[in-house]
Amino acid sequence: MRYASLSLDLDNQWSYMKTHGDAGWQSHPSYLDAVVPRILGFLAARGLKITFFIVGQDAALDKNRASLASIAAAGHEIGNHSFRHEPWLHLYSAEELDTELRQAEDAIEAATGIRPRGFRGPGFSLSEGTLETLQKRGYDYDATVFPNLLNPLARAYLFSTSKLTAEEKKQRSALFGTWKDAFRPVRPFQWRLADGPLLEIPVTTLPMFKVPMHLSYLIYLAKFSRLAAHAYLRFALATCRATGTQPSILLHPLDFMGGEDCPPLAFFPGMDMTRERKLAIVGELFDILAAKRELVTMGEHARRAGAVRESLPTLAPAFPT
Ligand SMILES: [Zn+2]
């Protein structure tokens, strides 16, 4: 059976503001109360269970507890998306990484009752130290690799809309991943680490073409032509089929929000659409996905990939310094 895994990085308003260098993020403004029920309703209507990668800082704040608990109560998988959501996580020391992951695990478990077994780095930040920390802490999988040739363009766009200083840009120089990431596999593989292997489930980009197929990108295409976005997704799924790739598809809260939901994030691509238009587009894209694939959580994807562990490629954790 062909399948695809779905995961949603539950980035909150403050984490976008922080990455973009906007004032006011320190009070952790949140849209979770508004958007989480909408996302859960959308998934329930389609009978889907997915993986939510939650930021520890959000779980540590009382104002977000009810909405985060509702995700777990609905039966979705809960993953770790770091505590502070700093895209320069790969610059942390081993000790800082351990503290960051543990704090997030503790806060997420306190809010949802679930201790995460999977991890995705903020802004696709990844390092050998992060992988080793994940393995030491007993994680089933990492889901950070994003082999996307357009990543450096996305970073350049974000910088061009921000007021970041030269130093802040340097700190964010690996945001969305580097050129090297683009040449990593789009399919599950294993990292060869000092203490044994760790499973990686990359965010799938088009096999061979290495251009994105995550939902925000498809929505961006649909802004110009819904039919073109549909055709692109069908082509992406056909390419996955031809190459025997079970894709892992990434979602974000902004995929379920219109400009009227969060004016401070107007700089973000696709946030010039209304909520109604965007939800209609997302519904159509999900119809195509569900017609072509069984849709599962990341944990289930990791379980199925792990069952054929011996046949997976193994990579050394080489990262640019
Ligand atoms: Zn994120």
PDB file of C-alpha atoms and ligand atoms in Angstrom:
ATOM      1  CA  MET A   1       0.000   0.000   0.000  1.00  0.00           C
ATOM      2  CA  ARG A   2       1.333   3.420  -0.917  1.00  0.00           C
ATOM      3  CA  TYR A   3       1.229   5.877   1.930  1.00  0.00           C
ATOM      4  CA  ALA A   4       2.328   9.363   2.937  1.00  0.00           C
ATOM      5  CA  SER A   5       2.999  10.732   6.407  1.00  0.00           C
ATOM      6  CA  LEU A   6       1.730  14.120   7.491  1.00  0.00           C
ATOM      7  CA  SER A   7       3.262  16.360  10.133  1.00  0.00           C
ATOM      8  CA  LEU A   8       2.466  19.863  11.284  1.00  0.00           C
ATOM      9  CA  ASP A   9       5.134  22.099  12.845  1.00  0.00           C
ATOM     10  CA  LEU A  10       3.076  24.010  15.399  1.00  0.00           C
ATOM     11  CA  ASP A  11       5.046  27.243  14.974  1.00  0.00           C
ATOM     12  CA  ASN A  12       3.358  30.000  16.940  1.00  0.00           C
ATOM     13  CA  GLN A  13       3.084  33.718  16.171  1.00  0.00           C
ATOM     14  CA  TRP A  14       6.027  34.557  18.443  1.00  0.00           C
ATOM     15  CA  SER A  15       8.397  32.044  16.821  1.00  0.00           C
ATOM     16  CA  TYR A  16       7.844  33.611  13.374  1.00  0.00           C
ATOM     17  CA  MET A  17       8.395  37.077  14.903  1.00  0.00           C
ATOM     18  CA  LYS A  18      11.552  35.865  16.666  1.00  0.00           C
ATOM     19  CA  THR A  19      13.072  34.374  13.501  1.00  0.00           C
ATOM     20  CA  HIS A  20      12.110  37.496  11.542  1.00  0.00           C
ATOM     21  CA  GLY A  21      13.655  39.753  14.215  1.00  0.00           C
ATOM     22  CA  ASP A  22      10.392  41.547  15.090  1.00  0.00           C
ATOM     23  CA  ALA A  23       9.905  43.282  18.457  1.00  0.00           C
ATOM     24  CA  GLY A  24       7.308  41.904  20.881  1.00  0.00           C
ATOM     25  CA  TRP A  25       7.945  38.172  20.517  1.00  0.00           C
ATOM     26  CA  GLN A  26       9.218  38.008  24.112  1.00  0.00           C
ATOM     27  CA  SER A  27       5.657  38.048  25.473  1.00  0.00           C
ATOM     28  CA  HIS A  28       5.008  34.930  23.317  1.00  0.00           C
ATOM     29  CA  PRO A  29       1.885  36.088  21.458  1.00  0.00           C
ATOM     30  CA  SER A  30      -0.134  33.001  20.555  1.00  0.00           C
ATOM     31  CA  TYR A  31      -2.769  32.081  17.991  1.00  0.00           C
ATOM     32  CA  LEU A  32      -3.062  28.475  19.158  1.00  0.00           C
ATOM     33  CA  ASP A  33      -6.482  28.961  20.801  1.00  0.00           C
ATOM     34  CA  ALA A  34      -7.891  30.119  17.463  1.00  0.00           C
ATOM     35  CA  VAL A  35      -6.135  27.840  15.013  1.00  0.00           C
ATOM     36  CA  VAL A  36      -5.790  24.503  16.839  1.00  0.00           C
ATOM     37  CA  PRO A  37      -9.575  23.818  17.012  1.00  0.00           C
ATOM     38  CA  ARG A  38      -9.823  24.690  13.303  1.00  0.00           C
ATOM     39  CA  ILE A  39      -7.019  22.262  12.371  1.00  0.00           C
ATOM     40  CA  LEU A  40      -8.407  19.497  14.597  1.00  0.00           C
ATOM     41  CA  GLY A  41     -11.863  19.958  13.073  1.00  0.00           C
ATOM     42  CA  PHE A  42     -10.405  19.777   9.555  1.00  0.00           C
ATOM     43  CA  LEU A  43      -8.509  16.554  10.342  1.00  0.00           C
ATOM     44  CA  ALA A  44     -11.439  14.959  12.197  1.00  0.00           C
ATOM     45  CA  ALA A  45     -13.748  15.617   9.234  1.00  0.00           C
ATOM     46  CA  ARG A  46     -11.328  13.597   7.100  1.00  0.00           C
ATOM     47  CA  GLY A  47     -10.695  10.909   9.716  1.00  0.00           C
ATOM     48  CA  LEU A  48      -6.966  11.697   9.790  1.00  0.00           C
ATOM     49  CA  LYS A  49      -4.337  11.315  12.521  1.00  0.00           C
ATOM     50  CA  ILE A  50      -1.108  13.244  11.967  1.00  0.00           C
ATOM     51  CA  THR A  51       1.977  14.311  13.926  1.00  0.00           C
ATOM     52  CA  PHE A  52       2.155  17.704  15.647  1.00  0.00           C
ATOM     53  CA  PHE A  53       5.676  18.937  16.427  1.00  0.00           C
ATOM     54  CA  ILE A  54       5.151  21.163  19.475  1.00  0.00           C
ATOM     55  CA  VAL A  55       7.456  23.917  20.775  1.00  0.00           C
ATOM     56  CA  GLY A  56       8.284  23.412  24.464  1.00  0.00           C
ATOM     57  CA  GLN A  57       7.969  27.111  25.312  1.00  0.00           C
ATOM     58  CA  ASP A  58       4.337  27.060  24.196  1.00  0.00           C
ATOM     59  CA  ALA A  59       3.633  23.974  26.293  1.00  0.00           C
ATOM     60  CA  ALA A  60       5.163  25.739  29.323  1.00  0.00           C
ATOM     61  CA  LEU A  61       2.639  28.602  29.148  1.00  0.00           C
ATOM     62  CA  ASP A  62      -0.749  28.174  30.850  1.00  0.00           C
ATOM     63  CA  LYS A  63      -2.537  30.066  28.079  1.00  0.00           C
ATOM     64  CA  ASN A  64      -1.705  27.297  25.557  1.00  0.00           C
ATOM     65  CA  ARG A  65      -2.299  24.260  27.731  1.00  0.00           C
ATOM     66  CA  ALA A  66      -5.938  23.598  26.816  1.00  0.00           C
ATOM     67  CA  SER A  67      -5.336  23.746  23.066  1.00  0.00           C
ATOM     68  CA  LEU A  68      -2.233  21.533  23.272  1.00  0.00           C
ATOM     69  CA  ALA A  69      -4.035  19.009  25.475  1.00  0.00           C
ATOM     70  CA  SER A  70      -6.852  18.881  22.909  1.00  0.00           C
ATOM     71  CA  ILE A  71      -4.386  17.727  20.209  1.00  0.00           C
ATOM     72  CA  ALA A  72      -3.320  14.738  22.289  1.00  0.00           C
ATOM     73  CA  ALA A  73      -6.917  14.032  23.321  1.00  0.00           C
ATOM     74  CA  ALA A  74      -7.850  13.799  19.625  1.00  0.00           C
ATOM     75  CA  GLY A  75      -5.310  10.977  19.249  1.00  0.00           C
ATOM     76  CA  HIS A  76      -2.635  12.717  17.199  1.00  0.00           C
ATOM     77  CA  GLU A  77       1.069  11.958  17.615  1.00  0.00           C
ATOM     78  CA  ILE A  78       3.047  14.544  19.592  1.00  0.00           C
ATOM     79  CA  GLY A  79       6.641  15.374  18.564  1.00  0.00           C
ATOM     80  CA  ASN A  80       9.322  17.707  19.932  1.00  0.00           C
ATOM     81  CA  HIS A  81      10.071  20.940  18.001  1.00  0.00           C
ATOM     82  CA  SER A  82      12.679  22.236  20.547  1.00  0.00           C
ATOM     83  CA  PHE A  83      12.012  24.481  23.556  1.00  0.00           C
ATOM     84  CA  ARG A  84      12.991  27.960  22.369  1.00  0.00           C
ATOM     85  CA  HIS A  85      12.561  27.505  18.592  1.00  0.00           C
ATOM     86  CA  GLU A  86      15.945  28.996  17.721  1.00  0.00           C
ATOM     87  CA  PRO A  87      16.986  28.196  14.130  1.00  0.00           C
ATOM     88  CA  TRP A  88      20.608  28.390  15.327  1.00  0.00           C
ATOM     89  CA  LEU A  89      20.145  25.266  17.486  1.00  0.00           C
ATOM     90  CA  HIS A  90      23.063  23.644  15.602  1.00  0.00           C
ATOM     91  CA  LEU A  91      25.383  26.161  17.301  1.00  0.00           C
ATOM     92  CA  TYR A  92      24.459  24.931  20.818  1.00  0.00           C
ATOM     93  CA  SER A  93      26.946  22.926  22.902  1.00  0.00           C
ATOM     94  CA  ALA A  94      26.194  19.277  23.760  1.00  0.00           C
ATOM     95  CA  GLU A  95      25.083  20.337  27.237  1.00  0.00           C
ATOM     96  CA  GLU A  96      22.828  23.103  25.901  1.00  0.00           C
ATOM     97  CA  LEU A  97      21.265  20.659  23.419  1.00  0.00           C
ATOM     98  CA  ASP A  98      20.534  18.149  26.151  1.00  0.00           C
ATOM     99  CA  THR A  99      18.913  20.839  28.330  1.00  0.00           C
ATOM    100  CA  GLU A 100      16.907  22.212  25.373  1.00  0.00           C
ATOM    101  CA  LEU A 101      15.484  18.821  24.453  1.00  0.00           C
ATOM    102  CA  ARG A 102      14.784  17.784  28.034  1.00  0.00           C
ATOM    103  CA  GLN A 103      13.011  21.064  28.866  1.00  0.00           C
ATOM    104  CA  ALA A 104      10.829  20.648  25.787  1.00  0.00           C
ATOM    105  CA  GLU A 105      10.060  16.991  26.625  1.00  0.00           C
ATOM    106  CA  ASP A 106       9.103  17.900  30.209  1.00  0.00           C
ATOM    107  CA  ALA A 107       6.871  20.827  29.194  1.00  0.00           C
ATOM    108  CA  ILE A 108       5.212  18.894  26.349  1.00  0.00           C
ATOM    109  CA  GLU A 109       4.585  15.891  28.592  1.00  0.00           C
ATOM    110  CA  ALA A 110       3.125  18.119  31.332  1.00  0.00           C
ATOM    111  CA  ALA A 111       0.741  19.759  28.825  1.00  0.00           C
ATOM    112  CA  THR A 112      -0.274  16.729  26.757  1.00  0.00           C
ATOM    113  CA  GLY A 113       0.537  13.640  28.843  1.00  0.00           C
ATOM    114  CA  ILE A 114       2.792  12.377  26.050  1.00  0.00           C
ATOM    115  CA  ARG A 115       6.587  12.240  25.978  1.00  0.00           C
ATOM    116  CA  PRO A 116       7.741  12.835  22.371  1.00  0.00           C
ATOM    117  CA  ARG A 117       9.539  10.066  20.449  1.00  0.00           C
ATOM    118  CA  GLY A 118      10.290  12.129  17.333  1.00  0.00           C
ATOM    119  CA  PHE A 119      12.034  15.454  16.757  1.00  0.00           C
ATOM    120  CA  ARG A 120      12.165  18.181  14.131  1.00  0.00           C
ATOM    121  CA  GLY A 121      14.671  21.020  14.532  1.00  0.00           C
ATOM    122  CA  PRO A 122      13.471  24.643  14.350  1.00  0.00           C
ATOM    123  CA  GLY A 123      14.040  26.178  10.909  1.00  0.00           C
ATOM    124  CA  PHE A 124      15.416  22.749   9.844  1.00  0.00           C
ATOM    125  CA  SER A 125      18.488  23.317  12.030  1.00  0.00           C
ATOM    126  CA  LEU A 126      20.477  20.091  12.402  1.00  0.00           C
ATOM    127  CA  SER A 127      23.937  19.074  13.590  1.00  0.00           C
ATOM    128  CA  GLU A 128      25.820  15.955  14.573  1.00  0.00           C
ATOM    129  CA  GLY A 129      25.457  17.072  18.201  1.00  0.00           C
ATOM    130  CA  THR A 130      21.665  17.238  17.853  1.00  0.00           C
ATOM    131  CA  LEU A 131      21.514  13.744  16.351  1.00  0.00           C
ATOM    132  CA  GLU A 132      23.724  12.331  19.092  1.00  0.00           C
ATOM    133  CA  THR A 133      21.603  14.001  21.765  1.00  0.00           C
ATOM    134  CA  LEU A 134      18.443  12.535  20.206  1.00  0.00           C
ATOM    135  CA  GLN A 135      19.943   9.075  20.198  1.00  0.00           C
ATOM    136  CA  LYS A 136      21.180   9.384  23.769  1.00  0.00           C
ATOM    137  CA  ARG A 137      17.693  10.479  24.832  1.00  0.00           C
ATOM    138  CA  GLY A 138      16.110   7.438  23.175  1.00  0.00           C
ATOM    139  CA  TYR A 139      14.266   9.032  20.255  1.00  0.00           C
ATOM    140  CA  ASP A 140      12.768   6.790  17.554  1.00  0.00           C
ATOM    141  CA  TYR A 141      13.480   9.221  14.718  1.00  0.00           C
ATOM    142  CA  ASP A 142      14.612  12.652  13.575  1.00  0.00           C
ATOM    143  CA  ALA A 143      12.522  14.465  10.940  1.00  0.00           C
ATOM    144  CA  THR A 144      14.589  17.591  10.281  1.00  0.00           C
ATOM    145  CA  VAL A 145      16.263  16.979   6.917  1.00  0.00           C
ATOM    146  CA  PHE A 146      14.680  19.075   4.152  1.00  0.00           C
ATOM    147  CA  PRO A 147      16.514  18.410   0.859  1.00  0.00           C
ATOM    148  CA  ASN A 148      15.194  21.504  -0.925  1.00  0.00           C
ATOM    149  CA  LEU A 149      17.110  23.396  -3.611  1.00  0.00           C
ATOM    150  CA  LEU A 150      14.947  26.454  -3.006  1.00  0.00           C
ATOM    151  CA  ASN A 151      15.861  26.806   0.689  1.00  0.00           C
ATOM    152  CA  PRO A 152      18.514  29.500   0.177  1.00  0.00           C
ATOM    153  CA  LEU A 153      15.958  31.497  -1.840  1.00  0.00           C
ATOM    154  CA  ALA A 154      13.391  31.223   0.952  1.00  0.00           C
ATOM    155  CA  ARG A 155      16.012  32.494   3.407  1.00  0.00           C
ATOM    156  CA  ALA A 156      16.945  35.405   1.123  1.00  0.00           C
ATOM    157  CA  TYR A 157      13.274  36.337   0.832  1.00  0.00           C
ATOM    158  CA  LEU A 158      12.773  36.300   4.610  1.00  0.00           C
ATOM    159  CA  PHE A 159      15.886  38.427   5.160  1.00  0.00           C
ATOM    160  CA  SER A 160      14.745  40.934   2.523  1.00  0.00           C
ATOM    161  CA  THR A 161      11.460  41.498   4.407  1.00  0.00           C
ATOM    162  CA  SER A 162      13.111  41.796   7.847  1.00  0.00           C
ATOM    163  CA  LYS A 163      15.043  44.385   9.844  1.00  0.00           C
ATOM    164  CA  LEU A 164      17.652  41.844  10.982  1.00  0.00           C
ATOM    165  CA  THR A 165      21.171  43.117  11.670  1.00  0.00           C
ATOM    166  CA  ALA A 166      24.212  41.587   9.950  1.00  0.00           C
ATOM    167  CA  GLU A 167      24.954  39.632  13.134  1.00  0.00           C
ATOM    168  CA  GLU A 168      21.392  38.318  13.403  1.00  0.00           C
ATOM    169  CA  LYS A 169      21.524  37.240   9.753  1.00  0.00           C
ATOM    170  CA  LYS A 170      24.786  35.399  10.426  1.00  0.00           C
ATOM    171  CA  GLN A 171      23.079  33.566  13.312  1.00  0.00           C
ATOM    172  CA  ARG A 172      20.292  32.573  10.892  1.00  0.00           C
ATOM    173  CA  SER A 173      22.643  31.634   8.035  1.00  0.00           C
ATOM    174  CA  ALA A 174      21.478  27.988   8.005  1.00  0.00           C
ATOM    175  CA  LEU A 175      17.774  28.910   8.252  1.00  0.00           C
ATOM    176  CA  PHE A 176      15.628  26.514   6.162  1.00  0.00           C
ATOM    177  CA  GLY A 177      18.765  24.417   5.565  1.00  0.00           C
ATOM    178  CA  THR A 178      21.895  24.782   3.456  1.00  0.00           C
ATOM    179  CA  TRP A 179      22.894  23.773  -0.077  1.00  0.00           C
ATOM    180  CA  LYS A 180      24.358  20.606   1.384  1.00  0.00           C
ATOM    181  CA  ASP A 181      20.941  19.601   2.741  1.00  0.00           C
ATOM    182  CA  ALA A 182      19.564  19.733  -0.805  1.00  0.00           C
ATOM    183  CA  PHE A 183      21.710  16.756  -1.783  1.00  0.00           C
ATOM    184  CA  ARG A 184      20.566  14.489   1.025  1.00  0.00           C
ATOM    185  CA  PRO A 185      18.022  11.710   0.306  1.00  0.00           C
ATOM    186  CA  VAL A 186      14.299  12.504   0.179  1.00  0.00           C
ATOM    187  CA  ARG A 187      13.534   9.040   1.598  1.00  0.00           C
ATOM    188  CA  PRO A 188      14.120   7.537   5.053  1.00  0.00           C
ATOM    189  CA  PHE A 189      17.725   6.703   5.861  1.00  0.00           C
ATOM    190  CA  GLN A 190      19.898   6.052   8.906  1.00  0.00           C
ATOM    191  CA  TRP A 191      22.523   8.328  10.424  1.00  0.00           C
ATOM    192  CA  ARG A 192      25.720   6.522  11.355  1.00  0.00           C
ATOM    193  CA  LEU A 193      26.494   7.787  14.861  1.00  0.00           C
ATOM    194  CA  ALA A 194      29.135   6.885  17.430  1.00  0.00           C
ATOM    195  CA  ASP A 195      26.644   4.881  19.533  1.00  0.00           C
ATOM    196  CA  GLY A 196      24.683   3.278  16.667  1.00  0.00           C
ATOM    197  CA  PRO A 197      22.215   4.333  13.966  1.00  0.00           C
ATOM    198  CA  LEU A 198      19.360   6.865  14.191  1.00  0.00           C
ATOM    199  CA  LEU A 199      16.434   6.808  11.765  1.00  0.00           C
ATOM    200  CA  GLU A 200      15.814   9.944   9.663  1.00  0.00           C
ATOM    201  CA  ILE A 201      12.481  10.658   7.963  1.00  0.00           C
ATOM    202  CA  PRO A 202      13.197  13.663   5.717  1.00  0.00           C
ATOM    203  CA  VAL A 203      10.601  16.217   4.656  1.00  0.00           C
ATOM    204  CA  THR A 204      10.036  14.939   1.126  1.00  0.00           C
ATOM    205  CA  THR A 205      10.812  17.161  -1.821  1.00  0.00           C
ATOM    206  CA  LEU A 206      10.269  16.061  -5.414  1.00  0.00           C
ATOM    207  CA  PRO A 207      12.489  13.035  -6.005  1.00  0.00           C
ATOM    208  CA  MET A 208      15.266  14.011  -8.483  1.00  0.00           C
ATOM    209  CA  PHE A 209      14.076  17.637  -8.789  1.00  0.00           C
ATOM    210  CA  LYS A 210      14.518  18.502  -5.099  1.00  0.00           C
ATOM    211  CA  VAL A 211      11.904  21.216  -5.222  1.00  0.00           C
ATOM    212  CA  PRO A 212       9.283  21.536  -2.492  1.00  0.00           C
ATOM    213  CA  MET A 213       5.961  19.751  -2.161  1.00  0.00           C
ATOM    214  CA  HIS A 214       5.015  20.903   1.336  1.00  0.00           C
ATOM    215  CA  LEU A 215       1.597  22.411   1.770  1.00  0.00           C
ATOM    216  CA  SER A 216       2.604  26.088   2.121  1.00  0.00           C
ATOM    217  CA  TYR A 217       4.396  25.869  -1.227  1.00  0.00           C
ATOM    218  CA  LEU A 218       1.376  24.288  -2.931  1.00  0.00           C
ATOM    219  CA  ILE A 219      -0.861  26.994  -1.449  1.00  0.00           C
ATOM    220  CA  TYR A 220       1.542  29.621  -2.786  1.00  0.00           C
ATOM    221  CA  LEU A 221       1.236  28.089  -6.284  1.00  0.00           C
ATOM    222  CA  ALA A 222      -2.556  27.966  -5.928  1.00  0.00           C
ATOM    223  CA  LYS A 223      -2.547  31.717  -5.376  1.00  0.00           C
ATOM    224  CA  PHE A 224      -1.706  32.007  -9.078  1.00  0.00           C
ATOM    225  CA  SER A 225      -3.622  28.966 -10.322  1.00  0.00           C
ATOM    226  CA  ARG A 226      -5.466  26.323  -8.339  1.00  0.00           C
ATOM    227  CA  LEU A 227      -5.375  23.958 -11.289  1.00  0.00           C
ATOM    228  CA  ALA A 228      -1.608  24.389 -11.608  1.00  0.00           C
ATOM    229  CA  ALA A 229      -1.201  23.587  -7.889  1.00  0.00           C
ATOM    230  CA  HIS A 230      -3.334  20.461  -8.300  1.00  0.00           C
ATOM    231  CA  ALA A 231      -1.328  19.381 -11.349  1.00  0.00           C
ATOM    232  CA  TYR A 232       1.924  20.019  -9.481  1.00  0.00           C
ATOM    233  CA  LEU A 233       0.817  17.871  -6.517  1.00  0.00           C
ATOM    234  CA  ARG A 234      -0.328  15.074  -8.852  1.00  0.00           C
ATOM    235  CA  PHE A 235       3.015  15.234 -10.671  1.00  0.00           C
ATOM    236  CA  ALA A 236       4.876  15.182  -7.329  1.00  0.00           C
ATOM    237  CA  LEU A 237       2.941  12.103  -6.191  1.00  0.00           C
ATOM    238  CA  ALA A 238       3.524  10.397  -9.552  1.00  0.00           C
ATOM    239  CA  THR A 239       7.262  11.089  -9.209  1.00  0.00           C
ATOM    240  CA  CYS A 240       7.170   9.583  -5.712  1.00  0.00           C
ATOM    241  CA  ARG A 241       5.359   6.557  -7.095  1.00  0.00           C
ATOM    242  CA  ALA A 242       7.853   6.120  -9.950  1.00  0.00           C
ATOM    243  CA  THR A 243      10.775   6.232  -7.527  1.00  0.00           C
ATOM    244  CA  GLY A 244       9.159   4.102  -4.799  1.00  0.00           C
ATOM    245  CA  THR A 245       9.135   7.052  -2.393  1.00  0.00           C
ATOM    246  CA  GLN A 246       6.625   7.201   0.457  1.00  0.00           C
ATOM    247  CA  PRO A 247       6.515  10.958   0.982  1.00  0.00           C
ATOM    248  CA  SER A 248       6.466  12.830   4.264  1.00  0.00           C
ATOM    249  CA  ILE A 249       4.488  16.022   3.829  1.00  0.00           C
ATOM    250  CA  LEU A 250       4.875  19.095   5.998  1.00  0.00           C
ATOM    251  CA  LEU A 251       2.071  21.380   7.193  1.00  0.00           C
ATOM    252  CA  HIS A 252       2.045  24.627   9.184  1.00  0.00           C
ATOM    253  CA  PRO A 253      -0.633  26.505  11.158  1.00  0.00           C
ATOM    254  CA  LEU A 254      -0.476  29.325   8.585  1.00  0.00           C
ATOM    255  CA  ASP A 255      -1.828  26.850   6.002  1.00  0.00           C
ATOM    256  CA  PHE A 256      -5.098  27.073   7.933  1.00  0.00           C
ATOM    257  CA  MET A 257      -5.060  30.840   8.502  1.00  0.00           C
ATOM    258  CA  GLY A 258      -5.933  33.864   6.387  1.00  0.00           C
ATOM    259  CA  GLY A 259      -4.514  37.365   6.549  1.00  0.00           C
ATOM    260  CA  GLU A 260      -7.390  38.408   8.841  1.00  0.00           C
ATOM    261  CA  ASP A 261      -6.263  35.858  11.448  1.00  0.00           C
ATOM    262  CA  CYS A 262      -2.842  37.399  12.120  1.00  0.00           C
ATOM    263  CA  PRO A 263      -2.029  40.796  10.544  1.00  0.00           C
ATOM    264  CA  PRO A 264       1.531  40.915  12.063  1.00  0.00           C
ATOM    265  CA  LEU A 265       2.481  37.951   9.815  1.00  0.00           C
ATOM    266  CA  ALA A 266       1.388  39.694   6.607  1.00  0.00           C
ATOM    267  CA  PHE A 267       5.003  39.483   5.350  1.00  0.00           C
ATOM    268  CA  PHE A 268       4.694  35.699   5.070  1.00  0.00           C
ATOM    269  CA  PRO A 269       3.982  34.198   1.625  1.00  0.00           C
ATOM    270  CA  GLY A 270       0.324  33.218   1.272  1.00  0.00           C
ATOM    271  CA  MET A 271      -0.821  35.428   4.161  1.00  0.00           C
ATOM    272  CA  ASP A 272      -2.397  37.851   1.698  1.00  0.00           C
ATOM    273  CA  MET A 273      -5.227  35.343   1.137  1.00  0.00           C
ATOM    274  CA  THR A 274      -8.473  35.169   3.096  1.00  0.00           C
ATOM    275  CA  ARG A 275      -9.028  32.281   5.478  1.00  0.00           C
ATOM    276  CA  GLU A 276     -11.979  31.051   3.421  1.00  0.00           C
ATOM    277  CA  ARG A 277      -9.963  30.902   0.188  1.00  0.00           C
ATOM    278  CA  LYS A 278      -7.034  29.205   1.845  1.00  0.00           C
ATOM    279  CA  LEU A 279      -9.143  26.532   3.546  1.00  0.00           C
ATOM    280  CA  ALA A 280     -10.842  25.787   0.228  1.00  0.00           C
ATOM    281  CA  ILE A 281      -7.424  25.332  -1.414  1.00  0.00           C
ATOM    282  CA  VAL A 282      -6.163  23.135   1.439  1.00  0.00           C
ATOM    283  CA  GLY A 283      -9.315  21.000   1.257  1.00  0.00           C
ATOM    284  CA  GLU A 284      -8.767  20.387  -2.463  1.00  0.00           C
ATOM    285  CA  LEU A 285      -5.095  19.462  -1.936  1.00  0.00           C
ATOM    286  CA  PHE A 286      -6.055  17.028   0.845  1.00  0.00           C
ATOM    287  CA  ASP A 287      -8.664  15.449  -1.440  1.00  0.00           C
ATOM    288  CA  ILE A 288      -5.904  14.726  -3.978  1.00  0.00           C
ATOM    289  CA  LEU A 289      -3.555  13.358  -1.303  1.00  0.00           C
ATOM    290  CA  ALA A 290      -6.215  11.122   0.251  1.00  0.00           C
ATOM    291  CA  ALA A 291      -7.239   9.756  -3.164  1.00  0.00           C
ATOM    292  CA  LYS A 292      -3.671   8.674  -3.934  1.00  0.00           C
ATOM    293  CA  ARG A 293      -2.245   7.623  -0.582  1.00  0.00           C
ATOM    294  CA  GLU A 294      -2.989   6.187   2.821  1.00  0.00           C
ATOM    295  CA  LEU A 295      -2.220   9.104   5.165  1.00  0.00           C
ATOM    296  CA  VAL A 296      -0.358   8.226   8.399  1.00  0.00           C
ATOM    297  CA  THR A 297       1.592   9.817  11.252  1.00  0.00           C
ATOM    298  CA  MET A 298       5.372  10.274  11.270  1.00  0.00           C
ATOM    299  CA  GLY A 299       5.604   7.676  14.039  1.00  0.00           C
ATOM    300  CA  GLU A 300       3.857   5.146  11.786  1.00  0.00           C
ATOM    301  CA  HIS A 301       6.135   6.129   8.879  1.00  0.00           C
ATOM    302  CA  ALA A 302       9.147   5.585  11.167  1.00  0.00           C
ATOM    303  CA  ARG A 303       7.767   2.231  12.307  1.00  0.00           C
ATOM    304  CA  ARG A 304       7.303   1.029   8.706  1.00  0.00           C
ATOM    305  CA  ALA A 305      10.720   2.332   7.612  1.00  0.00           C
ATOM    306  CA  GLY A 306      12.320   0.846  10.737  1.00  0.00           C
ATOM    307  CA  ALA A 307      10.872  -2.574   9.875  1.00  0.00           C
ATOM    308  CA  VAL A 308      13.104  -2.637   6.760  1.00  0.00           C
ATOM    309  CA  ARG A 309      16.033  -0.933   8.482  1.00  0.00           C
ATOM    310  CA  GLU A 310      18.671  -3.148   6.802  1.00  0.00           C
ATOM    311  CA  SER A 311      17.636  -1.943   3.347  1.00  0.00           C
ATOM    312  CA  LEU A 312      17.921   1.768   4.180  1.00  0.00           C
ATOM    313  CA  PRO A 313      20.957   3.806   3.147  1.00  0.00           C
ATOM    314  CA  THR A 314      23.310   4.929   5.915  1.00  0.00           C
ATOM    315  CA  LEU A 315      24.845   8.424   5.960  1.00  0.00           C
ATOM    316  CA  ALA A 316      27.665   9.897   7.977  1.00  0.00           C
ATOM    317  CA  PRO A 317      26.591  13.030   9.884  1.00  0.00           C
ATOM    318  CA  ALA A 318      28.726  15.545   7.955  1.00  0.00           C
ATOM    319  CA  PHE A 319      27.567  19.130   8.410  1.00  0.00           C
ATOM    320  CA  PRO A 320      29.112  22.368   7.147  1.00  0.00           C
ATOM    321  CA  THR A 321      30.837  24.295   9.925  1.00  0.00           C
TER     322      THR A 321
HETATM  323 ZN    ZN B   1       9.238  25.600  13.301  1.00  0.00          ZN
END
